[in-house]
Coordinates of C-alpha atoms in Angstrom, one line a residue:
M6 CA 186.5 71.6 141.6
N7 CA 186.3 71.2 137.8
G8 CA 184.4 73.5 135.5
I9 CA 181.3 71.3 135.0
T10 CA 180.9 70.9 138.8
I11 CA 181.2 74.7 139.3
I12 CA 178.6 75.4 136.6
L13 CA 176.1 72.8 137.9
T14 CA 176.5 74.1 141.5
L15 CA 176.1 77.7 140.4
L16 CA 173.0 76.8 138.4
S17 CA 171.5 74.9 141.3
G18 CA 172.2 78.0 143.5
V19 CA 170.4 80.1 140.9
A20 CA 167.4 77.7 140.9
L21 CA 167.2 77.7 144.7
F22 CA 167.5 81.6 144.7
L23 CA 164.7 82.0 142.1
F24 CA 162.4 79.4 143.7
G25 CA 162.9 81.0 147.2
M26 CA 162.3 84.5 145.8
S27 CA 159.1 83.3 144.0
M28 CA 157.9 81.4 147.1
M29 CA 158.5 84.4 149.4
G30 CA 156.8 86.9 146.9
D31 CA 153.8 84.6 146.4
G32 CA 153.4 84.2 150.2
L33 CA 153.5 88.0 150.7
K34 CA 150.9 88.5 148.0
R35 CA 148.6 85.9 149.5
V36 CA 148.9 87.5 153.0
A37 CA 148.1 90.9 151.5
G38 CA 145.2 89.4 149.4
N39 CA 144.1 92.0 146.8
K40 CA 145.2 94.9 148.9
L41 CA 148.4 95.4 146.8
E42 CA 146.4 95.6 143.6
L43 CA 143.9 98.0 145.1
I44 CA 146.6 100.3 146.4
L45 CA 148.3 100.3 143.0
Y46 CA 145.4 101.6 141.1
K47 CA 143.5 103.6 143.7
L48 CA 146.3 105.7 145.3
T49 CA 148.3 106.9 142.3
N50 CA 146.8 110.4 141.8
T51 CA 150.2 112.1 142.0
P52 CA 153.6 111.0 140.5
L53 CA 155.2 111.0 144.0
K54 CA 152.6 108.7 145.5
G55 CA 153.0 106.4 142.5
I56 CA 156.8 106.3 143.0
L57 CA 156.5 105.6 146.7
L58 CA 153.8 102.9 146.1
G59 CA 155.8 101.3 143.3
T60 CA 158.9 101.2 145.5
A61 CA 157.1 99.7 148.5
V62 CA 155.1 97.1 146.6
T63 CA 158.2 96.0 144.6
A64 CA 160.3 95.8 147.9
I65 CA 157.6 93.5 149.2
I66 CA 157.0 91.1 146.3
Q67 CA 160.8 91.3 145.3
S68 CA 160.2 91.8 141.6
S69 CA 160.0 95.0 139.6
S70 CA 158.9 92.9 136.6
A71 CA 156.0 91.4 138.6
T72 CA 154.9 94.8 139.7
T73 CA 155.0 96.2 136.2
V74 CA 153.3 93.2 134.7
M75 CA 150.5 93.8 137.2
V76 CA 150.3 97.5 136.2
V77 CA 150.2 96.5 132.5
G78 CA 147.2 94.5 133.4
F79 CA 145.5 97.3 135.1
V80 CA 146.1 99.7 132.3
N81 CA 145.0 97.1 129.7
S82 CA 141.7 96.7 131.6
G83 CA 141.1 100.4 131.8
M84 CA 141.3 100.6 135.6
M85 CA 144.4 102.8 135.4
K86 CA 145.7 105.4 133.1
V87 CA 149.1 105.4 131.5
A88 CA 150.0 108.6 133.4
Q89 CA 149.3 106.8 136.7
A90 CA 151.4 103.9 135.7
I91 CA 154.6 105.9 135.0
G92 CA 155.1 106.8 138.7
I93 CA 154.6 103.2 139.8
I94 CA 157.1 101.8 137.2
M95 CA 159.7 104.4 138.3
G96 CA 159.2 103.3 141.9
A97 CA 159.4 99.6 140.9
N98 CA 162.9 100.4 139.5
I99 CA 164.0 101.6 142.9
G100 CA 162.1 98.9 144.9
T101 CA 163.9 96.1 143.1
S102 CA 167.2 97.3 144.5
V103 CA 166.0 96.4 148.0
T104 CA 166.6 92.7 147.2
G105 CA 170.3 93.4 146.9
W106 CA 170.4 94.7 150.5
I107 CA 168.5 91.6 151.8
L108 CA 171.0 89.4 150.0
C109 CA 173.8 91.0 151.9
L110 CA 172.5 89.2 155.0
S111 CA 173.7 85.9 153.3
Y112 CA 177.3 87.1 153.6
I113 CA 177.3 87.6 157.4
D114 CA 179.7 85.2 159.0
G115 CA 181.4 84.8 162.4
S116 CA 183.4 82.3 164.4
G117 CA 181.7 82.7 167.8
G118 CA 179.6 84.8 170.2
I119 CA 177.2 87.2 168.7
A120 CA 178.8 87.0 165.2
Q121 CA 178.0 83.3 165.1
L122 CA 174.4 84.0 166.1
L123 CA 174.2 86.5 163.2
S124 CA 175.7 84.2 160.6
T125 CA 173.8 83.3 157.5
A126 CA 173.6 79.6 158.5
T127 CA 172.1 80.5 161.8
I128 CA 169.6 83.0 160.4
S129 CA 168.5 80.7 157.6
A130 CA 168.1 77.7 160.0
V131 CA 166.0 79.7 162.6
V132 CA 163.8 81.2 159.9
A133 CA 163.4 77.8 158.1
I134 CA 162.4 76.0 161.4
I135 CA 159.8 78.7 162.3
G136 CA 158.5 78.6 158.7
I137 CA 158.0 74.9 158.7
I138 CA 156.2 75.0 162.1
F139 CA 153.8 77.7 160.7
K140 CA 153.4 75.6 157.6
M141 CA 152.8 72.2 159.1
F142 CA 151.1 72.8 162.5
F143 CA 148.9 75.9 162.0
K144 CA 145.5 75.5 160.4
K145 CA 144.8 79.1 159.6
T146 CA 145.6 80.1 156.1
T147 CA 147.3 83.3 157.0
Y148 CA 149.8 81.5 159.2
K149 CA 150.5 78.9 156.5
N150 CA 151.2 81.9 154.1
V151 CA 153.6 83.4 156.6
G152 CA 155.3 80.0 156.8
D153 CA 155.7 80.1 153.0
I154 CA 157.3 83.6 153.3
M155 CA 159.8 82.3 155.9
L156 CA 160.7 79.1 154.0
G157 CA 161.1 81.2 150.8
F158 CA 163.5 83.5 152.5
S159 CA 165.5 80.6 153.9
I160 CA 165.7 78.9 150.4
L161 CA 166.7 82.2 148.9
M162 CA 169.6 82.5 151.4
V163 CA 170.7 79.0 150.8
G164 CA 170.7 79.6 147.1
M165 CA 172.9 82.7 147.6
Q166 CA 175.3 80.7 149.7
T167 CA 175.4 77.9 147.1
M168 CA 176.2 80.4 144.3
S169 CA 178.9 82.0 146.4
G170 CA 180.4 78.7 147.3
A171 CA 180.4 77.6 143.7
V172 CA 182.4 80.6 142.4
S173 CA 184.7 81.0 145.4
P174 CA 187.4 78.6 144.0
L175 CA 187.5 80.8 140.9
K176 CA 189.3 83.7 142.7
E177 CA 192.5 81.8 142.2
N178 CA 191.9 81.0 138.6
P179 CA 193.8 83.4 136.3
R180 CA 191.6 82.7 133.3
F181 CA 188.4 83.6 135.2
V182 CA 190.1 86.8 136.5
D183 CA 191.1 87.7 133.0
L184 CA 187.5 87.1 131.8
L185 CA 186.1 89.4 134.4
T186 CA 188.5 92.2 133.4
T187 CA 187.0 92.2 129.9
F188 CA 183.7 93.3 131.5
E189 CA 185.5 96.6 132.4
N190 CA 184.8 97.5 128.7
P191 CA 181.5 99.3 129.2
F192 CA 180.0 98.0 126.0
M193 CA 180.8 94.4 126.8
G194 CA 179.6 94.8 130.4
I195 CA 176.3 96.2 129.4
L196 CA 175.7 93.4 126.8
V197 CA 176.5 90.8 129.5
G198 CA 174.1 92.4 132.0
I199 CA 171.3 92.6 129.4
A200 CA 171.8 89.1 128.1
F201 CA 172.1 87.5 131.5
T202 CA 169.0 89.2 132.9
A203 CA 167.0 88.5 129.8
V204 CA 167.7 84.8 130.2
L205 CA 167.0 84.7 134.0
Q206 CA 164.1 87.2 133.6
S207 CA 164.9 88.6 137.0
A208 CA 167.0 91.7 137.8
S209 CA 167.3 90.6 141.5
A210 CA 168.7 87.2 140.5
S211 CA 171.3 88.9 138.2
V212 CA 172.3 91.3 141.0
G213 CA 172.5 88.3 143.4
I214 CA 174.9 86.4 141.0
L215 CA 177.0 89.6 140.6
Q216 CA 177.2 89.8 144.4
A217 CA 178.2 86.1 144.6
L218 CA 181.0 86.7 142.0
S219 CA 182.2 89.7 144.0
M220 CA 183.1 87.3 146.9
T221 CA 186.0 86.1 144.6
G222 CA 187.6 89.5 144.9
S223 CA 187.8 89.8 141.2
I224 CA 184.9 92.2 140.4
S225 CA 186.0 95.8 140.2
F226 CA 183.8 98.9 140.1
A227 CA 184.7 99.3 136.4
A228 CA 183.3 95.9 135.7
A229 CA 180.3 96.0 138.1
L230 CA 178.9 99.4 136.8
P231 CA 178.2 98.5 133.2
I232 CA 176.8 95.1 134.2
T233 CA 174.4 96.8 136.6
M234 CA 173.4 99.2 133.9
G235 CA 172.6 96.3 131.5
I236 CA 170.7 94.4 134.2
G237 CA 167.9 97.0 134.2
V238 CA 167.4 96.8 130.5
G239 CA 167.4 93.0 130.5
A240 CA 164.7 93.0 133.2
A241 CA 162.3 94.6 130.6
C242 CA 162.1 91.4 128.6
P243 CA 159.4 89.7 130.8
V244 CA 157.4 92.9 130.9
L245 CA 157.5 93.3 127.1
L246 CA 156.5 89.7 126.7
S247 CA 153.5 90.3 129.1
S248 CA 152.3 93.1 126.8
I249 CA 151.8 90.7 123.9
G250 CA 148.1 90.6 123.2
T251 CA 147.3 93.7 125.3
N252 CA 145.7 96.8 123.9
K253 CA 147.8 99.9 122.9
N254 CA 147.8 101.3 126.5
G255 CA 149.1 98.1 127.8
K256 CA 152.0 98.1 125.3
R257 CA 152.7 101.8 126.1
T258 CA 153.0 100.9 129.8
A259 CA 155.5 98.0 129.0
L260 CA 157.5 100.4 126.8
I261 CA 157.8 102.9 129.7
Y262 CA 159.5 100.3 131.7
L263 CA 162.1 99.7 129.0
L264 CA 162.5 103.4 128.3
N265 CA 163.3 104.2 131.9
D266 CA 166.1 101.7 132.1
L267 CA 167.3 102.4 128.6
F268 CA 167.5 106.1 129.4
G269 CA 169.4 105.4 132.7
M270 CA 171.9 103.2 130.8
I271 CA 172.5 105.7 128.0
F272 CA 172.4 108.9 130.1
W273 CA 174.7 107.7 132.8
S274 CA 177.0 105.9 130.4
I275 CA 177.6 109.2 128.5
V276 CA 177.9 111.3 131.7
F277 CA 180.0 109.0 133.8
Y278 CA 182.4 107.9 131.1
S279 CA 182.8 111.3 129.6
V280 CA 183.7 112.8 133.0
N281 CA 186.0 109.8 133.7
A282 CA 187.9 110.5 130.5
F283 CA 189.1 113.8 131.9
V284 CA 189.1 113.2 135.7
H285 CA 190.1 109.5 135.9
F286 CA 188.1 108.5 138.9
P287 CA 190.4 106.7 141.4
F288 CA 187.7 104.2 142.6
M289 CA 187.4 102.5 139.2
D290 CA 189.8 99.7 140.3
V291 CA 188.2 99.3 143.8
T292 CA 187.3 95.7 144.5
M293 CA 183.5 95.4 145.0
R294 CA 181.8 93.5 147.8
P295 CA 178.1 92.5 148.1
V296 CA 177.3 95.6 150.1
T297 CA 179.0 98.0 147.7
I298 CA 177.2 96.3 144.8
A299 CA 173.9 96.7 146.5
L300 CA 174.8 100.4 147.2
M301 CA 175.8 101.0 143.6
N302 CA 172.6 99.4 142.3
S303 CA 170.4 101.6 144.6
V304 CA 172.3 104.8 143.8
F305 CA 172.2 104.1 140.0
R306 CA 168.4 103.5 140.0
M307 CA 167.5 106.4 142.3
A308 CA 169.7 108.8 140.3
T309 CA 167.9 107.7 137.1
I310 CA 164.5 108.3 138.6
L311 CA 165.4 111.7 140.0
V312 CA 166.5 112.8 136.5
L313 CA 163.3 111.4 134.9
V314 CA 160.6 112.6 137.5
P315 CA 160.3 116.2 136.1
F316 CA 159.7 114.7 132.6
I317 CA 156.8 112.3 133.4
R318 CA 154.4 114.3 131.1
F319 CA 156.9 114.2 128.3
I320 CA 157.4 110.5 128.7
E321 CA 153.6 110.0 128.4
K322 CA 153.5 112.1 125.3
F323 CA 156.5 110.2 123.8
V324 CA 155.0 106.7 124.2
F325 CA 151.7 108.0 122.7
W326 CA 153.8 109.4 119.8
I327 CA 155.6 106.0 119.3
I328 CA 152.4 103.9 119.6
K329 CA 149.8 106.0 118.0
D330 CA 146.0 105.7 118.4
D331 CA 144.1 104.8 115.3
P332 CA 140.9 106.8 114.4
E333 CA 138.6 104.1 115.9
E334 CA 140.3 104.3 119.3
L335 CA 140.3 108.1 119.2
E336 CA 136.5 107.9 118.5
E337 CA 136.1 105.5 121.5
Q338 CA 137.9 108.0 123.8
A339 CA 135.7 110.8 122.4
D340 CA 132.6 108.9 123.4
F341 CA 133.7 108.6 127.0
D342 CA 134.7 112.2 127.1
L343 CA 131.1 113.1 126.3
L344 CA 130.0 111.8 129.7
E345 CA 131.1 115.0 131.5
E346 CA 130.0 115.2 135.1
R347 CA 129.3 118.9 134.9
F348 CA 126.6 118.3 132.3
L349 CA 124.4 116.4 134.8
A350 CA 123.0 119.7 136.1
Y351 CA 121.6 120.2 132.6
P352 CA 119.6 117.0 131.8
A353 CA 118.7 117.9 128.2
L354 CA 122.4 118.2 127.4
A355 CA 123.4 115.2 129.4
I356 CA 120.8 113.0 127.6
T357 CA 122.1 114.2 124.2
Q358 CA 125.6 113.3 125.2
S359 CA 124.5 109.9 126.5
H360 CA 122.6 109.2 123.3
T361 CA 125.8 109.9 121.2
A362 CA 127.9 107.7 123.5
M363 CA 125.3 104.9 123.3
N364 CA 125.3 105.2 119.5
G365 CA 129.0 104.5 119.6
M366 CA 128.4 101.5 121.8
A367 CA 125.7 100.1 119.6
K368 CA 127.8 100.5 116.4
K369 CA 130.8 98.8 118.1
A370 CA 128.6 95.9 119.3
R371 CA 127.4 95.5 115.7
K372 CA 130.9 95.6 114.3
N373 CA 132.1 93.0 116.8
L374 CA 129.3 90.7 115.7
G375 CA 130.5 91.1 112.1
R376 CA 134.0 90.1 113.3
A377 CA 132.6 87.0 115.0
F378 CA 130.7 86.0 111.8
A379 CA 133.8 86.4 109.7
L380 CA 135.6 83.9 112.1
L381 CA 133.2 81.2 111.1
K382 CA 134.4 81.3 107.6
D383 CA 138.1 82.3 108.1
F384 CA 139.4 81.8 111.6
S385 CA 142.6 83.4 112.8
Q386 CA 143.9 83.9 116.3
D387 CA 144.6 87.6 115.9
K388 CA 141.0 88.3 114.7
Y389 CA 139.7 86.1 117.6
N390 CA 141.7 88.2 120.1
K391 CA 140.3 91.3 118.5
V392 CA 136.8 90.2 119.3
Q393 CA 137.7 89.6 123.0
E394 CA 139.5 93.0 123.2
K395 CA 136.5 94.8 121.8
E396 CA 134.1 93.0 124.2
N397 CA 136.1 94.5 127.0
L398 CA 135.6 97.9 125.5
I399 CA 131.8 97.3 125.2
D400 CA 131.7 96.3 128.9
K401 CA 133.5 99.6 129.6
Y402 CA 130.8 101.5 127.8
E403 CA 128.1 99.7 129.8
D404 CA 129.9 100.5 133.0
K405 CA 130.5 104.2 132.3
L406 CA 127.1 104.8 130.7
G407 CA 125.3 102.9 133.4
T408 CA 127.0 104.9 136.2
Y409 CA 126.4 108.2 134.3
L410 CA 122.7 107.5 133.6
M411 CA 122.1 106.5 137.3
K412 CA 123.5 109.8 138.4
L413 CA 121.3 111.5 135.9
T414 CA 118.2 109.9 137.4
G415 CA 118.8 111.9 140.6
Q416 CA 118.4 115.2 138.7
P417 CA 115.0 117.0 138.3
M418 CA 113.6 116.1 134.8
N419 CA 110.3 116.4 133.0
N420 CA 108.4 113.2 131.8
T421 CA 109.9 113.1 128.4
Q422 CA 113.4 113.3 129.8
T423 CA 112.6 110.6 132.4
Q424 CA 111.3 108.3 129.7
E425 CA 114.3 108.9 127.5
V426 CA 116.7 108.0 130.3
S427 CA 114.6 105.0 131.2
K428 CA 114.9 103.8 127.5
F429 CA 118.7 104.2 127.7
L430 CA 118.9 102.2 130.9
H431 CA 116.7 99.4 129.4
T432 CA 118.6 99.2 126.1
L433 CA 122.1 99.5 127.6
S434 CA 122.2 95.9 128.8
D435 CA 120.8 94.6 125.5
F436 CA 123.6 96.2 123.5
E437 CA 126.1 94.8 126.0
R438 CA 124.6 91.4 125.5
L439 CA 125.1 91.7 121.8
G440 CA 128.8 91.9 122.5
D441 CA 128.7 88.8 124.8
H442 CA 127.0 86.8 122.0
A443 CA 129.8 88.0 119.6
V444 CA 132.3 86.4 122.0
N445 CA 130.2 83.2 122.3
I446 CA 130.1 82.9 118.4
S447 CA 133.9 83.5 118.2
K448 CA 134.4 80.7 120.7
V449 CA 132.3 78.4 118.5
A450 CA 134.5 79.4 115.6
K451 CA 137.6 78.6 117.6
E452 CA 136.3 75.2 118.6
L453 CA 135.5 74.4 115.0
S454 CA 139.0 75.5 114.0
D455 CA 140.8 73.8 116.9
K456 CA 139.0 70.5 116.4
K457 CA 139.0 70.8 112.6
I458 CA 135.2 70.4 112.5
S459 CA 133.3 71.5 109.4
F460 CA 129.6 71.6 108.8
S461 CA 127.9 69.8 105.9
E462 CA 127.1 71.8 102.8
S463 CA 123.5 72.0 103.8
A464 CA 124.3 73.2 107.3
Q465 CA 126.7 75.9 105.9
Y466 CA 124.1 77.1 103.6
E467 CA 121.5 77.3 106.4
I468 CA 123.9 79.2 108.7
S469 CA 124.7 81.7 105.9
V470 CA 121.0 82.5 105.4
L471 CA 120.4 82.8 109.1
S472 CA 123.5 84.9 109.6
A473 CA 122.3 87.3 106.9
S474 CA 119.0 87.7 108.7
I475 CA 120.9 88.4 111.9
R476 CA 123.0 91.0 110.2
E477 CA 119.8 92.7 108.9
I478 CA 118.0 92.7 112.3
T479 CA 121.1 94.1 113.9
D480 CA 121.4 96.8 111.3
L481 CA 117.8 97.7 111.6
T482 CA 118.1 97.9 115.4
V483 CA 121.3 100.0 115.5
D484 CA 120.1 102.3 112.7
A485 CA 116.7 102.8 114.4
F486 CA 118.3 103.6 117.8
C487 CA 120.9 106.0 116.3
T488 CA 118.4 107.9 114.2
D489 CA 115.4 107.5 116.6
S490 CA 113.5 106.0 113.7
L491 CA 110.2 104.3 114.8
E492 CA 109.6 103.2 111.2
L493 CA 112.8 101.0 111.3
A494 CA 112.1 99.9 114.9
K495 CA 108.6 98.5 113.8
K496 CA 110.4 96.2 111.3
V497 CA 112.5 94.5 113.9
E498 CA 109.7 92.4 115.6
P499 CA 108.5 90.7 112.3
L500 CA 112.1 89.7 111.5
R501 CA 112.7 88.5 115.0
E502 CA 109.6 86.2 114.8
L503 CA 110.9 84.9 111.4
I504 CA 114.3 84.3 112.9
G505 CA 112.8 82.3 115.8
M506 CA 110.9 80.1 113.3
L507 CA 114.1 79.7 111.2
C508 CA 116.1 78.6 114.3
N509 CA 113.4 76.0 115.1
E510 CA 113.4 74.7 111.6
L511 CA 117.2 74.5 111.4
K512 CA 117.3 72.6 114.7
N513 CA 114.8 70.0 113.4
R514 CA 116.8 69.7 110.1
H515 CA 120.0 69.2 111.9
I516 CA 118.5 66.5 114.1
T517 CA 117.4 64.7 111.0
R518 CA 121.0 64.9 109.6
L519 CA 122.3 63.5 112.8
R520 CA 119.9 60.5 112.6
E521 CA 120.8 59.9 109.0
G522 CA 124.5 60.0 109.9
K523 CA 125.2 63.0 107.7
C524 CA 126.6 64.9 110.7
E525 CA 128.5 63.9 113.8
F526 CA 127.6 64.8 117.4
Q527 CA 130.5 67.2 117.7
Q528 CA 129.1 69.2 114.7
G529 CA 125.6 69.0 116.4
F530 CA 126.8 70.6 119.6
A531 CA 128.5 73.4 117.8
F532 CA 125.6 74.0 115.4
N533 CA 123.1 74.0 118.3
D534 CA 125.3 76.6 120.3
L535 CA 125.5 78.8 117.2
L536 CA 121.7 78.7 116.7
T537 CA 121.1 79.5 120.4
N538 CA 123.3 82.6 120.2
L539 CA 121.8 83.8 117.0
E540 CA 118.3 83.5 118.4
R541 CA 119.3 85.4 121.5
I542 CA 120.8 88.2 119.4
A543 CA 117.4 88.6 117.6
A544 CA 115.6 88.7 121.0
H545 CA 117.9 91.5 122.3
C546 CA 117.3 93.5 119.1
S547 CA 113.6 93.1 119.7
N548 CA 114.0 94.4 123.3
V549 CA 115.7 97.5 122.0
A550 CA 113.0 98.2 119.4
V551 CA 110.2 97.6 121.8
A552 CA 111.8 100.0 124.3
M553 CA 112.0 102.7 121.6
I554 CA 108.3 102.3 120.7
E555 CA 107.3 102.2 124.3
T556 CA 109.0 105.6 125.0
E557 CA 106.7 107.3 122.5
S558 CA 103.7 106.9 124.8
S559 CA 103.6 106.9 128.6
E560 CA 100.5 104.6 128.4
F561 CA 102.2 102.2 126.1
D562 CA 102.2 98.5 127.3
T563 CA 105.2 96.5 126.1
H564 CA 103.5 93.1 126.6
E565 CA 100.4 94.3 124.8
Y566 CA 102.5 95.5 121.8
V567 CA 104.3 92.2 121.5
K568 CA 101.1 90.3 121.9
S569 CA 99.3 92.4 119.2
V570 CA 102.1 92.2 116.6
R571 CA 102.5 88.5 117.0
H572 CA 98.9 87.4 117.2
M573 CA 96.7 90.2 115.7
R574 CA 99.2 90.8 112.8
D575 CA 98.0 94.1 111.2
E576 CA 98.6 94.6 107.5
A577 CA 101.9 96.4 107.9
Y578 CA 103.2 93.7 110.2
Q579 CA 102.1 90.9 107.8
E580 CA 103.5 92.6 104.7
C581 CA 106.9 93.1 106.5
F582 CA 106.9 89.5 107.7
N583 CA 106.1 88.1 104.2
E584 CA 108.9 90.2 102.7
F585 CA 111.5 88.8 105.1
A586 CA 110.1 85.3 104.7
V587 CA 110.8 85.4 101.0
K588 CA 114.2 87.1 101.4
Y589 CA 115.4 84.5 104.0
S590 CA 113.9 81.3 102.6
I591 CA 115.9 78.3 103.6
S592 CA 115.3 76.1 100.6
T593 CA 118.2 73.8 100.2
P594 CA 120.9 74.5 97.6
D595 CA 119.9 71.5 95.6
S596 CA 116.2 72.5 95.4
K597 CA 117.3 76.0 94.3
K598 CA 119.4 74.5 91.6
E599 CA 116.4 72.4 90.4
K600 CA 114.2 75.5 90.5
K601 CA 116.7 77.4 88.3
V602 CA 116.9 74.5 85.8
K603 CA 113.1 74.3 85.6
E604 CA 112.8 78.1 85.0
K605 CA 115.4 78.0 82.2
S606 CA 113.7 75.0 80.5
E607 CA 110.3 76.8 80.6
K608 CA 111.8 79.9 79.1
S609 CA 113.4 78.0 76.3

């Protein structure tokens, strides 16, 4: 068998192995539904539970990388803390070694009797036949998923046999034997393990190939150990890639996976080879077989975790030291820490804490709107991702504050306290919706950038005026809420009414431009989406202001207030409205230029 044929056959075996492992893992996950995810983030209150769960889940889905990527997602979404993730990741490192033991089944052979029945070919054939029956003839989804698991297992076994068959002729090739002996150099072996696993993106596949190579009789313990050490580090590559675009806690979680394997590689390299320099272990030249490689992989990983378990708290502190929180993130955590369960027994204190936390939420919603507006002028993917990330944070505020305030309603409170809590519950969703509209605006900006659409000069000018009015109404609302200023709150509704009029006028102007061919329909859709979101932002600001004013009087009627300010228009309201109307006039740029020229000529 020439070299090219050997390489192609080996690669086809790797492809079958990876496909079978993926098919089996996906089938197992579908059978379990969301149970695996629920177990991962609900039952990890102690490090030992986390390790056991990580081991079990990884043994089931056959991938430590997949388990860790899932955990990175949980931590990134805020469903799990970094401290909880450490135990699961440690367990995942142990669980991934189970695959090596399963692969040992592919090397069972026999010539007759019971041995023949237990051979790889027989096991694979029986499992494949049962799998295809489940897949083809059963209608229930669960049975079809079980069929996928069986078929995946069979394909995995065939892949291992293909790899083993591809490399078996090499045992008589002196060049290949000489190449493998170079891996006995610990540095070279570790590099090969890292590089190979980084390319395959699977520690299980790398161990499987090492087991296949061991069937040539050319892999010694001295060569297998450093490669195994490197495999763990190489498996961190897909996890690190998955952390791109996550928040800092997501990145910390991915880093923990790398640090665990990096520590194991460095620590045991120093300990083992230092002792070997004096003792000269006699088993260094022992020829490895698939079972001994599986055993060595398991022992190495378990020994690493046993050393690390007592230092879980230090690992957490270390990753927080490497990836530091910025002042804004520390402020966010401080807001959540305010919502202390023990304060619920003291409503006055709990209300004060809730108000402070809501102030933080309101300011972050306002800031995210500012980010979204900036994207309309200068779009960048990083800034777009920032808007989405902060929207998740605003949703988290709503969830935590909503839960806390609902618990607070169960406590005995006086009328003033009850009205205050009611105001918070009413305004909470409005602040959250401001965040949603920031995301919508960012999506309009992305569409404009992706499709290379630009508004006409007139449309850009109109949007700039309207955006300025939206910024002011948001500022008025947030400042009024944070400072409990009714004076500022009363200015919101006149501006909201003006913004509604502006939006209607801008829609009519844009329809005119479309009819005259000055704008295309793609621009029209984006422009209309933008106006709709801006108008809704003003409406939510109005809701907050009205809720504030309503709280001042138990007899206050929201609908009567809105009706009076819009139709009866007292002097203060009219004065405020006129001031905003002058400030946010949407005269076209050309008419403004003509006005300035006329003013200059009159002065001269």
